[in-house]
Amino acid sequence: MVIAVDGPAASGKGTIARALARHFGLPHMDTGLLYRAVALNLWRWGGDPASEFEALRATHELNLDPSDQELRSEPVSKIASAVSAYPSVRAALLERQQDFAGQPGGAVLDGRDIGTVIAPDAEVKLFVTASAEVRAVRRQKELDGRGMHVRFEDVLADIHARDERDSSRDAAPLREAADALHLDTSELDVDEAISAAIRLVEEKL
Ligand code: C5P
């Protein structure tokens, strides 16, 4: 069984995907980390995110350590959003994601284009959303927890900008697959969102 979980930044899709993987005993891949690893490489070299060529070079020399906290830093998030718009970067990361999705026992993958591009035949597709304001509150809390105190208006503006970039790019834009199940987590706490996702998957099987 393949479960595809897509949605915008801070929608709760990562938490939901990890919980689904645990619940159904499946391996999980956070595909955003791949784009973040490309961004981190580029950033460490002092490469130019505006250059598709340099971004592709950073992709070919990928070395992903998911425990590296810098992957989740703000500069790396911004660069990840920029490099993920390059078709050559997306193409170079495709096989790795499709191999993961193709494991014999199945898998859970979360990202922006899992249900539309990476695993269009996934048995279950979830599209997780929440209002921009709710997502900004969550992101601000997360940043606070890491000792980074950012104004709410700035976090919200950043969420809007990232949504706009992710949805308007030509290469695999963020959009809901026609056969996706929609889960709005605006009014749900973490446990409620996880229970709702498990229910949706079980109903679909
Ligand atoms: O999900 P996360 O915020 O970690 O993703 C980092 C960046 O990678 C996002 O800005 C998004 O544009 C990009 N991404 C993507 N396709 C995916 C996963 C993430 O373009 N499947």
PDB file of C-alpha atoms and ligand atoms in Angstrom:
ATOM      1  CA  MET A   1       0.000   0.000   0.000  1.00  0.00           C
ATOM      2  CA  VAL A   2       1.308   3.432  -0.956  1.00  0.00           C
ATOM      3  CA  ILE A   3      -0.053   6.467   0.900  1.00  0.00           C
ATOM      4  CA  ALA A   4       0.657   9.856  -0.696  1.00  0.00           C
ATOM      5  CA  VAL A   5       0.360  12.874   1.607  1.00  0.00           C
ATOM      6  CA  ASP A   6       0.567  16.302  -0.005  1.00  0.00           C
ATOM      7  CA  GLY A   7      -0.120  19.810   1.194  1.00  0.00           C
ATOM      8  CA  PRO A   8       1.331  23.271   1.780  1.00  0.00           C
ATOM      9  CA  ALA A   9       3.942  24.262   4.370  1.00  0.00           C
ATOM     10  CA  ALA A  10       2.903  23.814   8.032  1.00  0.00           C
ATOM     11  CA  SER A  11      -0.382  22.102   7.123  1.00  0.00           C
ATOM     12  CA  GLY A  12       0.478  19.186   9.396  1.00  0.00           C
ATOM     13  CA  LYS A  13       1.216  16.788   6.532  1.00  0.00           C
ATOM     14  CA  GLY A  14       4.593  15.707   7.926  1.00  0.00           C
ATOM     15  CA  THR A  15       3.198  14.865  11.361  1.00  0.00           C
ATOM     16  CA  ILE A  16       0.276  13.055   9.755  1.00  0.00           C
ATOM     17  CA  ALA A  17       2.499  11.107   7.354  1.00  0.00           C
ATOM     18  CA  ARG A  18       4.800   9.964  10.195  1.00  0.00           C
ATOM     19  CA  ALA A  19       1.802   8.883  12.288  1.00  0.00           C
ATOM     20  CA  LEU A  20       0.247   6.980   9.366  1.00  0.00           C
ATOM     21  CA  ALA A  21       3.553   5.205   8.740  1.00  0.00           C
ATOM     22  CA  ARG A  22       3.714   4.144  12.384  1.00  0.00           C
ATOM     23  CA  HIS A  23       0.076   3.082  12.491  1.00  0.00           C
ATOM     24  CA  PHE A  24       0.200   0.992   9.302  1.00  0.00           C
ATOM     25  CA  GLY A  25       3.782  -0.237   9.827  1.00  0.00           C
ATOM     26  CA  LEU A  26       5.123   1.363   6.633  1.00  0.00           C
ATOM     27  CA  PRO A  27       8.419   3.135   5.909  1.00  0.00           C
ATOM     28  CA  HIS A  28       8.149   6.912   5.554  1.00  0.00           C
ATOM     29  CA  MET A  29       9.936   9.450   3.366  1.00  0.00           C
ATOM     30  CA  ASP A  30       9.722  13.207   3.944  1.00  0.00           C
ATOM     31  CA  THR A  31      10.487  14.320   0.375  1.00  0.00           C
ATOM     32  CA  GLY A  32      10.846  17.976   1.412  1.00  0.00           C
ATOM     33  CA  LEU A  33      14.101  16.913   3.077  1.00  0.00           C
ATOM     34  CA  LEU A  34      15.578  16.051  -0.330  1.00  0.00           C
ATOM     35  CA  TYR A  35      14.982  19.598  -1.583  1.00  0.00           C
ATOM     36  CA  ARG A  36      16.254  20.929   1.739  1.00  0.00           C
ATOM     37  CA  ALA A  37      19.438  18.837   1.397  1.00  0.00           C
ATOM     38  CA  VAL A  38      20.033  20.305  -2.077  1.00  0.00           C
ATOM     39  CA  ALA A  39      19.492  23.783  -0.617  1.00  0.00           C
ATOM     40  CA  LEU A  40      21.838  23.130   2.300  1.00  0.00           C
ATOM     41  CA  ASN A  41      24.571  21.907  -0.043  1.00  0.00           C
ATOM     42  CA  LEU A  42      24.215  24.990  -2.181  1.00  0.00           C
ATOM     43  CA  TRP A  43      24.171  27.283   0.832  1.00  0.00           C
ATOM     44  CA  ARG A  44      27.325  25.723   2.306  1.00  0.00           C
ATOM     45  CA  TRP A  45      29.179  26.162  -0.948  1.00  0.00           C
ATOM     46  CA  GLY A  46      27.947  29.727  -1.329  1.00  0.00           C
ATOM     47  CA  GLY A  47      26.261  28.658  -4.594  1.00  0.00           C
ATOM     48  CA  ASP A  48      23.676  30.820  -6.330  1.00  0.00           C
ATOM     49  CA  PRO A  49      20.038  29.636  -5.951  1.00  0.00           C
ATOM     50  CA  ALA A  50      19.200  31.651  -9.075  1.00  0.00           C
ATOM     51  CA  SER A  51      21.407  29.306 -11.117  1.00  0.00           C
ATOM     52  CA  GLU A  52      19.708  26.071 -12.179  1.00  0.00           C
ATOM     53  CA  PHE A  53      23.132  24.691 -13.127  1.00  0.00           C
ATOM     54  CA  GLU A  54      24.554  25.210  -9.629  1.00  0.00           C
ATOM     55  CA  ALA A  55      21.394  23.822  -8.028  1.00  0.00           C
ATOM     56  CA  LEU A  56      21.679  20.700 -10.184  1.00  0.00           C
ATOM     57  CA  ARG A  57      25.305  20.262  -9.179  1.00  0.00           C
ATOM     58  CA  ALA A  58      24.230  20.444  -5.536  1.00  0.00           C
ATOM     59  CA  THR A  59      21.649  17.722  -6.315  1.00  0.00           C
ATOM     60  CA  HIS A  60      24.223  15.379  -7.823  1.00  0.00           C
ATOM     61  CA  GLU A  61      26.432  15.611  -4.770  1.00  0.00           C
ATOM     62  CA  LEU A  62      23.590  14.995  -2.341  1.00  0.00           C
ATOM     63  CA  ASN A  63      24.437  13.691   1.062  1.00  0.00           C
ATOM     64  CA  LEU A  64      21.403  13.659   3.315  1.00  0.00           C
ATOM     65  CA  ASP A  65      21.652  13.615   7.095  1.00  0.00           C
ATOM     66  CA  PRO A  66      18.049  14.000   8.349  1.00  0.00           C
ATOM     67  CA  SER A  67      19.270  14.851  11.865  1.00  0.00           C
ATOM     68  CA  ASP A  68      21.087  17.980  10.623  1.00  0.00           C
ATOM     69  CA  GLN A  69      19.142  20.869  12.216  1.00  0.00           C
ATOM     70  CA  GLU A  70      20.330  23.282   9.544  1.00  0.00           C
ATOM     71  CA  LEU A  71      18.031  21.499   7.068  1.00  0.00           C
ATOM     72  CA  ARG A  72      15.114  23.187   8.828  1.00  0.00           C
ATOM     73  CA  SER A  73      16.615  26.652   9.166  1.00  0.00           C
ATOM     74  CA  GLU A  74      14.920  29.636   7.530  1.00  0.00           C
ATOM     75  CA  PRO A  75      17.600  30.416   4.903  1.00  0.00           C
ATOM     76  CA  VAL A  76      17.606  26.768   3.828  1.00  0.00           C
ATOM     77  CA  SER A  77      13.764  26.730   3.642  1.00  0.00           C
ATOM     78  CA  LYS A  78      13.849  29.713   1.291  1.00  0.00           C
ATOM     79  CA  ILE A  79      16.541  28.210  -0.931  1.00  0.00           C
ATOM     80  CA  ALA A  80      14.687  24.843  -0.938  1.00  0.00           C
ATOM     81  CA  SER A  81      11.599  26.550  -2.261  1.00  0.00           C
ATOM     82  CA  ALA A  82      13.670  28.194  -5.021  1.00  0.00           C
ATOM     83  CA  VAL A  83      15.631  25.094  -6.118  1.00  0.00           C
ATOM     84  CA  SER A  84      12.513  22.897  -6.098  1.00  0.00           C
ATOM     85  CA  ALA A  85      11.141  24.967  -8.999  1.00  0.00           C
ATOM     86  CA  TYR A  86      13.903  23.716 -11.357  1.00  0.00           C
ATOM     87  CA  PRO A  87      12.716  20.854 -13.606  1.00  0.00           C
ATOM     88  CA  SER A  88      16.241  19.368 -13.771  1.00  0.00           C
ATOM     89  CA  VAL A  89      16.497  19.230  -9.972  1.00  0.00           C
ATOM     90  CA  ARG A  90      13.069  17.584  -9.706  1.00  0.00           C
ATOM     91  CA  ALA A  91      13.990  15.078 -12.432  1.00  0.00           C
ATOM     92  CA  ALA A  92      17.242  14.184 -10.659  1.00  0.00           C
ATOM     93  CA  LEU A  93      15.339  13.418  -7.432  1.00  0.00           C
ATOM     94  CA  LEU A  94      12.493  11.493  -9.090  1.00  0.00           C
ATOM     95  CA  GLU A  95      13.992   8.003  -9.189  1.00  0.00           C
ATOM     96  CA  ARG A  96      14.985   8.025  -5.533  1.00  0.00           C
ATOM     97  CA  GLN A  97      11.411   8.874  -4.522  1.00  0.00           C
ATOM     98  CA  GLN A  98       9.799   6.413  -6.938  1.00  0.00           C
ATOM     99  CA  ASP A  99      12.118   3.614  -5.774  1.00  0.00           C
ATOM    100  CA  PHE A 100      11.071   4.343  -2.197  1.00  0.00           C
ATOM    101  CA  ALA A 101       7.381   4.312  -3.167  1.00  0.00           C
ATOM    102  CA  GLY A 102       7.897   1.059  -5.080  1.00  0.00           C
ATOM    103  CA  GLN A 103       9.160  -0.994  -2.124  1.00  0.00           C
ATOM    104  CA  PRO A 104       7.347  -4.347  -1.998  1.00  0.00           C
ATOM    105  CA  GLY A 105       5.538  -3.662   1.299  1.00  0.00           C
ATOM    106  CA  GLY A 106       4.483  -0.130   0.358  1.00  0.00           C
ATOM    107  CA  ALA A 107       5.370   3.236   1.867  1.00  0.00           C
ATOM    108  CA  VAL A 108       4.133   6.624   3.020  1.00  0.00           C
ATOM    109  CA  LEU A 109       5.605   9.685   1.276  1.00  0.00           C
ATOM    110  CA  ASP A 110       4.812  13.298   1.997  1.00  0.00           C
ATOM    111  CA  GLY A 111       5.514  16.361  -0.123  1.00  0.00           C
ATOM    112  CA  ARG A 112       3.878  18.541  -2.744  1.00  0.00           C
ATOM    113  CA  ASP A 113       3.615  16.277  -5.809  1.00  0.00           C
ATOM    114  CA  ILE A 114       3.429  12.733  -4.435  1.00  0.00           C
ATOM    115  CA  GLY A 115      -0.153  12.046  -5.534  1.00  0.00           C
ATOM    116  CA  THR A 116       0.242  13.851  -8.858  1.00  0.00           C
ATOM    117  CA  VAL A 117       3.781  12.996 -10.073  1.00  0.00           C
ATOM    118  CA  ILE A 118       5.755  10.612  -7.841  1.00  0.00           C
ATOM    119  CA  ALA A 119       3.066   8.026  -7.099  1.00  0.00           C
ATOM    120  CA  PRO A 120       0.003   8.787  -9.235  1.00  0.00           C
ATOM    121  CA  ASP A 121      -1.224   5.206  -8.658  1.00  0.00           C
ATOM    122  CA  ALA A 122      -1.029   5.410  -4.856  1.00  0.00           C
ATOM    123  CA  GLU A 123      -3.849   3.494  -3.162  1.00  0.00           C
ATOM    124  CA  VAL A 124      -4.576   6.438  -0.873  1.00  0.00           C
ATOM    125  CA  LYS A 125      -3.922  10.124  -1.491  1.00  0.00           C
ATOM    126  CA  LEU A 126      -4.442  12.692   1.229  1.00  0.00           C
ATOM    127  CA  PHE A 127      -4.335  16.421   0.612  1.00  0.00           C
ATOM    128  CA  VAL A 128      -3.785  18.149   3.941  1.00  0.00           C
ATOM    129  CA  THR A 129      -4.577  21.843   4.284  1.00  0.00           C
ATOM    130  CA  ALA A 130      -5.163  24.493   6.930  1.00  0.00           C
ATOM    131  CA  SER A 131      -5.806  28.216   6.650  1.00  0.00           C
ATOM    132  CA  ALA A 132      -2.715  30.396   6.142  1.00  0.00           C
ATOM    133  CA  GLU A 133      -3.351  32.051   9.544  1.00  0.00           C
ATOM    134  CA  VAL A 134      -3.467  28.730  11.397  1.00  0.00           C
ATOM    135  CA  ARG A 135      -0.328  27.558   9.611  1.00  0.00           C
ATOM    136  CA  ALA A 136       1.436  30.810  10.522  1.00  0.00           C
ATOM    137  CA  VAL A 137       0.509  30.331  14.205  1.00  0.00           C
ATOM    138  CA  ARG A 138       1.955  26.790  14.078  1.00  0.00           C
ATOM    139  CA  ARG A 139       5.118  27.912  12.318  1.00  0.00           C
ATOM    140  CA  GLN A 140       5.617  30.790  14.776  1.00  0.00           C
ATOM    141  CA  LYS A 141       5.267  28.375  17.725  1.00  0.00           C
ATOM    142  CA  GLU A 142       7.777  26.020  16.154  1.00  0.00           C
ATOM    143  CA  LEU A 143      10.235  28.872  15.593  1.00  0.00           C
ATOM    144  CA  ASP A 144       9.676  30.127  19.171  1.00  0.00           C
ATOM    145  CA  GLY A 145      10.499  26.625  20.396  1.00  0.00           C
ATOM    146  CA  ARG A 146      13.809  26.870  18.586  1.00  0.00           C
ATOM    147  CA  GLY A 147      14.539  30.225  20.183  1.00  0.00           C
ATOM    148  CA  MET A 148      13.758  32.221  17.021  1.00  0.00           C
ATOM    149  CA  HIS A 149      11.304  35.008  17.767  1.00  0.00           C
ATOM    150  CA  VAL A 150       9.743  36.250  14.559  1.00  0.00           C
ATOM    151  CA  ARG A 151       6.778  38.649  14.205  1.00  0.00           C
ATOM    152  CA  PHE A 152       3.472  36.982  13.314  1.00  0.00           C
ATOM    153  CA  GLU A 153       2.990  39.251  10.256  1.00  0.00           C
ATOM    154  CA  ASP A 154       6.388  38.194   8.938  1.00  0.00           C
ATOM    155  CA  VAL A 155       5.657  34.488   9.403  1.00  0.00           C
ATOM    156  CA  LEU A 156       2.280  34.909   7.693  1.00  0.00           C
ATOM    157  CA  ALA A 157       3.815  36.851   4.795  1.00  0.00           C
ATOM    158  CA  ASP A 158       6.407  34.109   4.395  1.00  0.00           C
ATOM    159  CA  ILE A 159       3.695  31.400   4.327  1.00  0.00           C
ATOM    160  CA  HIS A 160       1.787  33.339   1.641  1.00  0.00           C
ATOM    161  CA  ALA A 161       4.959  33.813  -0.409  1.00  0.00           C
ATOM    162  CA  ARG A 162       5.880  30.118  -0.168  1.00  0.00           C
ATOM    163  CA  ASP A 163       2.308  29.043  -1.121  1.00  0.00           C
ATOM    164  CA  GLU A 164       2.451  31.331  -4.116  1.00  0.00           C
ATOM    165  CA  ARG A 165       5.849  29.993  -5.257  1.00  0.00           C
ATOM    166  CA  ASP A 166       4.871  26.337  -4.710  1.00  0.00           C
ATOM    167  CA  SER A 167       1.548  26.661  -6.559  1.00  0.00           C
ATOM    168  CA  SER A 168       2.549  28.909  -9.423  1.00  0.00           C
ATOM    169  CA  ARG A 169       5.749  27.161 -10.592  1.00  0.00           C
ATOM    170  CA  ASP A 170       5.591  25.287 -13.904  1.00  0.00           C
ATOM    171  CA  ALA A 171       7.357  22.137 -12.668  1.00  0.00           C
ATOM    172  CA  ALA A 172       5.068  19.945 -10.535  1.00  0.00           C
ATOM    173  CA  PRO A 173       3.157  22.763  -8.832  1.00  0.00           C
ATOM    174  CA  LEU A 174       1.369  22.094  -5.563  1.00  0.00           C
ATOM    175  CA  ARG A 175      -2.133  20.988  -6.469  1.00  0.00           C
ATOM    176  CA  GLU A 176      -4.634  18.495  -5.198  1.00  0.00           C
ATOM    177  CA  ALA A 177      -4.876  15.243  -7.186  1.00  0.00           C
ATOM    178  CA  ALA A 178      -8.374  14.699  -8.600  1.00  0.00           C
ATOM    179  CA  ASP A 179      -8.727  11.506  -6.550  1.00  0.00           C
ATOM    180  CA  ALA A 180      -7.241  12.882  -3.300  1.00  0.00           C
ATOM    181  CA  LEU A 181      -9.091  12.857   0.018  1.00  0.00           C
ATOM    182  CA  HIS A 182      -9.154  16.348   1.473  1.00  0.00           C
ATOM    183  CA  LEU A 183      -8.282  16.914   5.137  1.00  0.00           C
ATOM    184  CA  ASP A 184      -8.518  20.438   6.550  1.00  0.00           C
ATOM    185  CA  THR A 185      -6.694  20.549   9.903  1.00  0.00           C
ATOM    186  CA  SER A 186      -7.489  24.222  10.715  1.00  0.00           C
ATOM    187  CA  GLU A 187      -9.824  23.304  13.563  1.00  0.00           C
ATOM    188  CA  LEU A 188      -8.057  20.140  14.695  1.00  0.00           C
ATOM    189  CA  ASP A 189      -5.314  19.570  17.241  1.00  0.00           C
ATOM    190  CA  VAL A 190      -2.523  17.109  16.444  1.00  0.00           C
ATOM    191  CA  ASP A 191      -4.260  14.017  17.880  1.00  0.00           C
ATOM    192  CA  GLU A 192      -7.539  14.865  16.149  1.00  0.00           C
ATOM    193  CA  ALA A 193      -5.778  15.400  12.822  1.00  0.00           C
ATOM    194  CA  ILE A 194      -3.981  12.055  13.121  1.00  0.00           C
ATOM    195  CA  SER A 195      -7.205  10.199  14.028  1.00  0.00           C
ATOM    196  CA  ALA A 196      -9.030  11.838  11.127  1.00  0.00           C
ATOM    197  CA  ALA A 197      -6.256  10.805   8.710  1.00  0.00           C
ATOM    198  CA  ILE A 198      -6.256   7.191   9.961  1.00  0.00           C
ATOM    199  CA  ARG A 199     -10.058   7.093   9.573  1.00  0.00           C
ATOM    200  CA  LEU A 200      -9.843   8.399   5.996  1.00  0.00           C
ATOM    201  CA  VAL A 201      -7.246   5.794   5.060  1.00  0.00           C
ATOM    202  CA  GLU A 202      -9.189   2.949   6.674  1.00  0.00           C
ATOM    203  CA  GLU A 203     -12.404   3.998   4.924  1.00  0.00           C
ATOM    204  CA  LYS A 204     -10.602   4.009   1.595  1.00  0.00           C
ATOM    205  CA  LEU A 205      -9.081   0.512   1.974  1.00  0.00           C
TER     206      LEU A 205
HETATM  207  O1  C5P B   1       7.825  20.237   3.005  1.00  0.00           O
HETATM  208  P1  C5P B   1       9.015  21.158   3.177  1.00  0.00           P
HETATM  209  O2  C5P B   1       8.636  22.517   3.654  1.00  0.00           O
HETATM  210  O3  C5P B   1      10.104  20.539   3.990  1.00  0.00           O
HETATM  211  O4  C5P B   1       9.622  21.326   1.701  1.00  0.00           O
HETATM  212  C1  C5P B   1      10.709  22.179   1.436  1.00  0.00           C
HETATM  213  C2  C5P B   1      10.526  22.780   0.036  1.00  0.00           C
HETATM  214  O5  C5P B   1      10.651  21.733  -0.923  1.00  0.00           O
HETATM  215  C3  C5P B   1       9.159  23.422  -0.189  1.00  0.00           C
HETATM  216  O6  C5P B   1       9.266  24.813  -0.298  1.00  0.00           O
HETATM  217  C4  C5P B   1       8.648  22.856  -1.489  1.00  0.00           C
HETATM  218  O7  C5P B   1       8.624  23.836  -2.468  1.00  0.00           O
HETATM  219  C5  C5P B   1       9.659  21.822  -1.909  1.00  0.00           C
HETATM  220  N1  C5P B   1       9.079  20.503  -2.123  1.00  0.00           N
HETATM  221  C6  C5P B   1       8.665  20.172  -3.390  1.00  0.00           C
HETATM  222  N2  C5P B   1       8.181  18.931  -3.651  1.00  0.00           N
HETATM  223  C7  C5P B   1       8.083  18.022  -2.691  1.00  0.00           C
HETATM  224  C8  C5P B   1       8.470  18.340  -1.362  1.00  0.00           C
HETATM  225  C9  C5P B   1       8.951  19.610  -1.107  1.00  0.00           C
HETATM  226  O8  C5P B   1       8.743  20.990  -4.291  1.00  0.00           O
HETATM  227  N3  C5P B   1       7.619  16.802  -2.989  1.00  0.00           N
END
